[in-house]
Coordinates of C-alpha atoms in Angstrom, one line a residue:
Chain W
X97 CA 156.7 69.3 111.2
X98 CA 159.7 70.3 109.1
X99 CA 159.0 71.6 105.5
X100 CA 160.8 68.9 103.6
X101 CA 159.2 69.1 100.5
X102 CA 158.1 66.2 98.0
X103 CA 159.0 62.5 99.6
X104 CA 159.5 61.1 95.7
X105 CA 161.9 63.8 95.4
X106 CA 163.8 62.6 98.8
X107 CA 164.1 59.3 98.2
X108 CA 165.4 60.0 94.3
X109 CA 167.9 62.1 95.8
X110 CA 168.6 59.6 98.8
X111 CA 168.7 56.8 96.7
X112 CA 171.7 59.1 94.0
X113 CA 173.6 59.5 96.8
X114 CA 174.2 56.2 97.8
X115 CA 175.0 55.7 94.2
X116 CA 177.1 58.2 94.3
X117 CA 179.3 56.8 97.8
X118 CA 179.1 52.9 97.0
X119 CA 179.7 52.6 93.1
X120 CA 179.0 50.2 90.6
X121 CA 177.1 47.7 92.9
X122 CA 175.1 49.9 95.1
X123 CA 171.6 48.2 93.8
X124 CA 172.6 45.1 95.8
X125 CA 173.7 47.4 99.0
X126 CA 171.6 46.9 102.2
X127 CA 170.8 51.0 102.4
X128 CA 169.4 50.6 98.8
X129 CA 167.4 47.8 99.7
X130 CA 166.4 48.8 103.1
X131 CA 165.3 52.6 102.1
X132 CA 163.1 51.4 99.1
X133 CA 162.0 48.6 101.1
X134 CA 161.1 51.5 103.9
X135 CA 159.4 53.8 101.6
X136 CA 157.2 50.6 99.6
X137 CA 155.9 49.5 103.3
X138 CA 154.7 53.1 103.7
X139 CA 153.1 54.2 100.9
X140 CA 150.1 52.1 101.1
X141 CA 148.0 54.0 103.3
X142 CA 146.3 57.3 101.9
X143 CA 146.1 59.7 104.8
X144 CA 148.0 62.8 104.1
X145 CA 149.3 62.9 107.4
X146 CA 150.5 59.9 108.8
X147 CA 153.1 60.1 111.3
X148 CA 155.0 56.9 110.6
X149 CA 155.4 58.4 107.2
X150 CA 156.5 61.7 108.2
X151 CA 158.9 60.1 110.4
X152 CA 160.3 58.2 107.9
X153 CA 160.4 61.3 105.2
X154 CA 162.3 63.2 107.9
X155 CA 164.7 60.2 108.7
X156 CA 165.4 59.9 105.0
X157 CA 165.7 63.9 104.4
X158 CA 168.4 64.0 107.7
X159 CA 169.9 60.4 106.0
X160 CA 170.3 62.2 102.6
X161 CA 171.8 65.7 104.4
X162 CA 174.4 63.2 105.9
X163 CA 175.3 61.6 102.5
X164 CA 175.3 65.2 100.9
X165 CA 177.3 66.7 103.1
X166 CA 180.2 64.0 103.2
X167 CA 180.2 64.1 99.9
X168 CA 180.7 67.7 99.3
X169 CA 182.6 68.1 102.5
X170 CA 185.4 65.9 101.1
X171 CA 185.2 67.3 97.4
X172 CA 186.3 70.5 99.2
X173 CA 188.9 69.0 101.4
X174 CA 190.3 67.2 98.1
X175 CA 190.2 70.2 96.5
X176 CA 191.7 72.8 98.9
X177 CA 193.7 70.9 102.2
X178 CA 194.9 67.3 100.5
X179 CA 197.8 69.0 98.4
X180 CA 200.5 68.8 100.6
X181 CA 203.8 70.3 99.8
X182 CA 205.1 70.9 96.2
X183 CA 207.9 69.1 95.0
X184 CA 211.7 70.4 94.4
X185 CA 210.7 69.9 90.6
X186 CA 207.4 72.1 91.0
X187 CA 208.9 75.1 93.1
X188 CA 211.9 74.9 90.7
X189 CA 209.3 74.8 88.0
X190 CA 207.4 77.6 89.3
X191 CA 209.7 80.2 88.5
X192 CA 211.1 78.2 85.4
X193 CA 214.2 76.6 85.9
X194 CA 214.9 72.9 85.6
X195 CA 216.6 71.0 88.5
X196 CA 219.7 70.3 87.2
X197 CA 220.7 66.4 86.1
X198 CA 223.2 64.4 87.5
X199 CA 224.2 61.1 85.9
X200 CA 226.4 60.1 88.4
X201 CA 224.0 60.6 91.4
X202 CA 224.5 63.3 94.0
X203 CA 228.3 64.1 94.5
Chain P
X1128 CA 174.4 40.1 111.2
X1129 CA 171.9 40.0 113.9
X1130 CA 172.7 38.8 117.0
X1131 CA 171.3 38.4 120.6
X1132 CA 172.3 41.9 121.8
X1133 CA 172.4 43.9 118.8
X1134 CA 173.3 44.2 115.5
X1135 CA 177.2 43.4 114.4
X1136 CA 179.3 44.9 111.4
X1137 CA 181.6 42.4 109.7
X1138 CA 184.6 43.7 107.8
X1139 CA 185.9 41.2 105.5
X1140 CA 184.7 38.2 108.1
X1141 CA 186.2 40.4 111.0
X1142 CA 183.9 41.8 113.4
X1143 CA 184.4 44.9 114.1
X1144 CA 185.3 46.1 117.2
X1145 CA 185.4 49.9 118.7
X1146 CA 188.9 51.9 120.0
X1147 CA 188.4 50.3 123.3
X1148 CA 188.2 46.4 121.5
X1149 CA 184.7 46.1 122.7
X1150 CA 182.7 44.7 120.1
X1151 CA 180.7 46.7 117.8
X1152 CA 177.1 46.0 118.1
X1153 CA 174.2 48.5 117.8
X1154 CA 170.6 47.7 118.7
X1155 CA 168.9 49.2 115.3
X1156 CA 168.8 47.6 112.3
X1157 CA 169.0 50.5 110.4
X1158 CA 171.7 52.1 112.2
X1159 CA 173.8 49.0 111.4
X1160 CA 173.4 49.4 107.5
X1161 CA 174.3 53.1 107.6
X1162 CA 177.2 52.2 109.5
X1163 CA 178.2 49.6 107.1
X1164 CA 177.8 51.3 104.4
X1165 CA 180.0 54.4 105.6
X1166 CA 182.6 51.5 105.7
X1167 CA 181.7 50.0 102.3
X1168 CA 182.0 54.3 101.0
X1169 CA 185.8 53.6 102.3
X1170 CA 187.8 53.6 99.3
X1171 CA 191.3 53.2 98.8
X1172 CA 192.2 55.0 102.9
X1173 CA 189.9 54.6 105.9
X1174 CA 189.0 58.6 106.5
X1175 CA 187.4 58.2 110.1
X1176 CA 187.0 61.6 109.7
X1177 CA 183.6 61.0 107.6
X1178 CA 182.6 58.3 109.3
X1179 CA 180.3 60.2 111.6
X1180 CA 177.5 57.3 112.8
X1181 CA 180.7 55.1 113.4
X1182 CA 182.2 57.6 115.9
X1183 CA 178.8 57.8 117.3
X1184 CA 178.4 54.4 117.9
X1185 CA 182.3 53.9 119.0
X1186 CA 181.3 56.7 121.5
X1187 CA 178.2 54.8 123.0
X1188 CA 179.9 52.0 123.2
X1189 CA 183.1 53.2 124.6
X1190 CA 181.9 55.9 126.9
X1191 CA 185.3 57.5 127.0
X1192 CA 184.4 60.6 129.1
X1193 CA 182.3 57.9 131.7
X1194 CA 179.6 59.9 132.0
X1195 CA 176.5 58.2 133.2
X1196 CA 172.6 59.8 132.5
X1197 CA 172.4 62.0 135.1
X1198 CA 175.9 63.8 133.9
X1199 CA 175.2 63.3 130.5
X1200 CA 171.8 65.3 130.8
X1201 CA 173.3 68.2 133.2
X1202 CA 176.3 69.0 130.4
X1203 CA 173.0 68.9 127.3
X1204 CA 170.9 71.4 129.9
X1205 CA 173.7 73.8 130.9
X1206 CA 174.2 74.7 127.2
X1207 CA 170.9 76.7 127.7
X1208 CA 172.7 79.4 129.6
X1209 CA 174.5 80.0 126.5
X1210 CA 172.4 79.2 123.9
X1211 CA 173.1 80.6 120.4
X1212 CA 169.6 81.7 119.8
X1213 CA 169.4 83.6 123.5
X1214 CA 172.3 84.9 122.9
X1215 CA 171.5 88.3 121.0
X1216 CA 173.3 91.7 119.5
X1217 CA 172.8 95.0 119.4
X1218 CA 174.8 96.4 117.0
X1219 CA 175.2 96.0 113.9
X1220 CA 171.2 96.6 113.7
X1221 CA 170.7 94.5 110.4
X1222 CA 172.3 91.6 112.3
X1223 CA 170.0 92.1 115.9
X1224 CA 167.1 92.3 113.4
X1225 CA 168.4 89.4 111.8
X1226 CA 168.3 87.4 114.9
X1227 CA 165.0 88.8 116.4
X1228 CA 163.5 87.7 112.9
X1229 CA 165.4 84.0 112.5
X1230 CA 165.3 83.2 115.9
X1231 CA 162.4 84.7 118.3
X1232 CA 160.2 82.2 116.5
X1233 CA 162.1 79.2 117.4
X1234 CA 162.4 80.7 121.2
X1235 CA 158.9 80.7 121.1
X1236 CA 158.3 77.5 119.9
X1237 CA 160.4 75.7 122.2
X1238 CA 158.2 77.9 125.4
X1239 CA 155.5 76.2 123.9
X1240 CA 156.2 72.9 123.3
X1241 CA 157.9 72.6 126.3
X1242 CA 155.8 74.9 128.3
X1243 CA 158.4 77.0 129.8
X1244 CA 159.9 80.4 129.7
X1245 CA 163.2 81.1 128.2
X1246 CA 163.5 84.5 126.7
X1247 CA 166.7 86.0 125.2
X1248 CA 169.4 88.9 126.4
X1249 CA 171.7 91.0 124.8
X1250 CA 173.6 91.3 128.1
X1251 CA 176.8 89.5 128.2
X1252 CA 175.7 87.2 130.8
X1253 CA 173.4 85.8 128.8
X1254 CA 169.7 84.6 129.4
X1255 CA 168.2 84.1 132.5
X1256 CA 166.8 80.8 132.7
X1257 CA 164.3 79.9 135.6
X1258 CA 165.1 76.1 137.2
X1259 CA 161.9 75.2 136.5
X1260 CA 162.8 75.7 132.7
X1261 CA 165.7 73.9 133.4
X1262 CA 164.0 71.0 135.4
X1263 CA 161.5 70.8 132.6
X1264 CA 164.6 69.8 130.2
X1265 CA 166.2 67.6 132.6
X1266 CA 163.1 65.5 132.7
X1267 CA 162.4 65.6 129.4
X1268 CA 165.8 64.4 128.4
X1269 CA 165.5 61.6 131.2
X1270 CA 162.8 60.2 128.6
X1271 CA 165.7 59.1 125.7
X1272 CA 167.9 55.9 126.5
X1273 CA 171.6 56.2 127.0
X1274 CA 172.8 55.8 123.5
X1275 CA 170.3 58.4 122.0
X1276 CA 171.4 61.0 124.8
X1277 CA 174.7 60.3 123.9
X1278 CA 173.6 61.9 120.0
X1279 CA 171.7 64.5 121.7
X1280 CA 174.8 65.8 123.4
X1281 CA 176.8 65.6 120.3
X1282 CA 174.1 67.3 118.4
X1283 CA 173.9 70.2 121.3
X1284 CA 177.8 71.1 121.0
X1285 CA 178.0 71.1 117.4
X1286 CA 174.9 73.8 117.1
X1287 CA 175.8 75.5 120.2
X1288 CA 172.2 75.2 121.4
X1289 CA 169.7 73.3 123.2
X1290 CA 167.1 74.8 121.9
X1291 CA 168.0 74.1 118.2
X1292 CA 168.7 70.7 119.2
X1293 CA 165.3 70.0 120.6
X1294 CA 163.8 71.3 117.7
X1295 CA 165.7 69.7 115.5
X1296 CA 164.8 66.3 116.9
X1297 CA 161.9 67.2 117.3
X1298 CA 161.5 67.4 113.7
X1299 CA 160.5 71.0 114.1
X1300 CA 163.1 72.2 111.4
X1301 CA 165.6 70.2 109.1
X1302 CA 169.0 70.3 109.2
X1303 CA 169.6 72.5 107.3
X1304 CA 167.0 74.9 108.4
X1305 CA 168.6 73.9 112.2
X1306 CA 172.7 74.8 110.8
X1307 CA 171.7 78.1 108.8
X1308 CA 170.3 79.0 112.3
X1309 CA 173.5 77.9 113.9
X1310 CA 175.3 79.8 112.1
X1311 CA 173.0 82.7 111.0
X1312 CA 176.0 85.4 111.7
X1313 CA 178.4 83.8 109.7
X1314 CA 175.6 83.8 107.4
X1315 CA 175.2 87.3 107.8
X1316 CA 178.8 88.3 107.4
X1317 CA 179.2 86.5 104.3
X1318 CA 176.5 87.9 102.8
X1319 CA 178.1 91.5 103.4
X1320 CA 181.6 90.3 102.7
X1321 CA 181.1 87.1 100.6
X1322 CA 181.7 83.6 100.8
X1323 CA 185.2 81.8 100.9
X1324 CA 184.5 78.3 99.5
X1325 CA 187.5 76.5 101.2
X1326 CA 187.0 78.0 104.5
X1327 CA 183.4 78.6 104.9
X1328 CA 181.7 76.0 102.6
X1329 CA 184.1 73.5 104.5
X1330 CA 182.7 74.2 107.8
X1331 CA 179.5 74.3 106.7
X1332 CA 179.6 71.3 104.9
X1333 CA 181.2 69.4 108.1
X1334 CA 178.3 70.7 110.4
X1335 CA 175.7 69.6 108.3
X1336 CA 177.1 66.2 108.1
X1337 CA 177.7 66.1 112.0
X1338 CA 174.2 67.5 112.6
X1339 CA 172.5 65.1 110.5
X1340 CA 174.3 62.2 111.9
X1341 CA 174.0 63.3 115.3
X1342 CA 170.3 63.7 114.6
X1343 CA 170.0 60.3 112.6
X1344 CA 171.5 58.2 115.2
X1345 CA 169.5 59.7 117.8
X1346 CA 166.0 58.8 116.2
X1347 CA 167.3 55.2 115.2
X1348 CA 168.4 54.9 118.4
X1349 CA 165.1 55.8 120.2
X1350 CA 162.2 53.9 117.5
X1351 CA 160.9 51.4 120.3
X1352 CA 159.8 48.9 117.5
X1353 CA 163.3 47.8 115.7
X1354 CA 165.5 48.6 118.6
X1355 CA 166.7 45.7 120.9
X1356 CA 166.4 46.8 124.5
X1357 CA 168.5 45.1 126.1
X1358 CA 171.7 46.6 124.7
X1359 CA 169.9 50.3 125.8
X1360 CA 169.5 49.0 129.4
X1361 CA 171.3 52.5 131.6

């Protein structure tokens, strides 16, 4: 079984994330509901290693590393590739002219 | 919304419906929610491009390359001939011990679990893999329903190994543990050179979120207790 560390620590994390992708009303969200629903109906029984629950940890940990990654995956692409060109009024700005202004429009 | 068949997504009091205007219906619960909520993450555009468990499911649905099992399963097995973690250096020796180090002991594992022989090469042909190794994986794979082969696949072709795969979903390693082996040369390089954020970070952070997906969709897809068989039938 995969080293995934402390479940609590998974489902905090798990539970920030979709916070983080749905906004103000993520408490009523049916991922909120369903993952603490999931982790509730498992932590009942006391055996250390239960299967259903390391299933579920490692479902959660893979769910989380989903969220994570499309998160930070599109903080980069915002950040580096969504630009697009400059404008005329940045290149010209770039080297410090102004574009020059016509009242009239274009001639 | 549950219905006979599966589970639907409703957009607005649309159902949704996949490129091929089938409609979308998935036979887990849970995979529904995640799928509606990638949709509810949507804010002002619609960037399919993060919306990895929808694809997934559009894909199963959909079938665009027609595949059926028996292709399905061939394409995931013939990877092994070229599997990432068979596939070894010789020079430069940090990197060979590198791999000898990261990856023997998920080679070894694998010959285990599966009870089969697989080895590694640093010939450019690649690994020698028996058929009985490869019938072994063929019939294992014959075990997962159509829609969770379909993730498997995915999951294969974005790590560039079988054996990876299995382990990931095997939940032998995490997905992280499962990308960092991936891509343990990039690794390697940019530990000697360093680390380009908007090149290297961006890829990384796309294969994580494709692995886990991948992986995800593939266990929701194969829990016998919340998933609706008759939407799985081959």
């Amino acid at each position: 079984m995969a080293a995934l560390g402390a479940p609590l620590r998974t489902l905090r994390a798990l539970l920030r994330e979709l916070r983080l992708a749905a906004g103000r009303s993520y408490r009523d969200s049916p991922a909120y509901r369903h993952v603490l629903a999931a982790f509730r109906a498992h932590r009942v029984t006391s055996e250390k290693l239960c299967r259903a629950q390391q299933e579920l940890h490692f479902q959660a940990a893979t769910y989380l590393c989903l969220l994570r990654s499309v998160r930070e995956h599109q903080a980069l692409h915002r950040e580096y590739h969504g630009r697009g060109e400059r404008s005329p009024q940045e290149v010209a700005g770039l080297v410090g002219f102004r574009l020059p202004q016509q009242p009239g429009g274009k001639g | 919304s549950d219905s006979p068949g599966g589970f639907e997504i409703n957009l607005d009091h649309r159902k949704l419906k996949t490129p091929q205007a089938k409609l979308f219906t998935v036979p887990s619960e849970a995979l529904a929610i995640a799928v509606a909520t990638e949709w509810d993450s949507q804010k002002d555009t619609i960037k399919f491009y993060t919306m990895h468990l929808t694809t997934l499911c559009n894909t199963a649905l959909d079938n665009p390359t027609q595949r059926n099992k028996t292709q399905l399963i061939r394409a995931a097995v013939k990877f092994l001939e070229t599997d990432t973690v068979c596939y070894r250096v010789e020079e430069p020796p940090a990197l060979a011990e590198l791999q000898k180090n990261e990856w023997d002991p998920v080679v070894t594992w694998a010959e285990k679990r599966y009870n089969v022989t697989i080895g590694s090469s640093t010939s450019i042909l690649g690994p020698n893999i028996p058929a009985s190794t490869k019938e072994t994986f063929i019939s294992h794979l014959a075990s997962y329903n159509m829609w969770a082969l379909q993730g498997i696949e995915f999951v294969i072709t974005q790590l560039k190994s079988l054996i990876l795969s299995m382990s990931l979903i095997d939940r032998h390693i995490t997905v992280e543990k499962a990308v960092l082996l991936s891509r343990l040369e990039e690794e390697y390089q940019i530990r000697r050179w360093g680390n380009v954020e908007w090149a290297h970070d961006y890829d990384l952070c796309e294969l994580r979120a494709r692995t886990a997906a991948g992986t995800l969709f593939v266990h929701l897809c194969s829990e016998s207790s919340t998933v609706k068989h008759k939407l799985l039938q081959d």
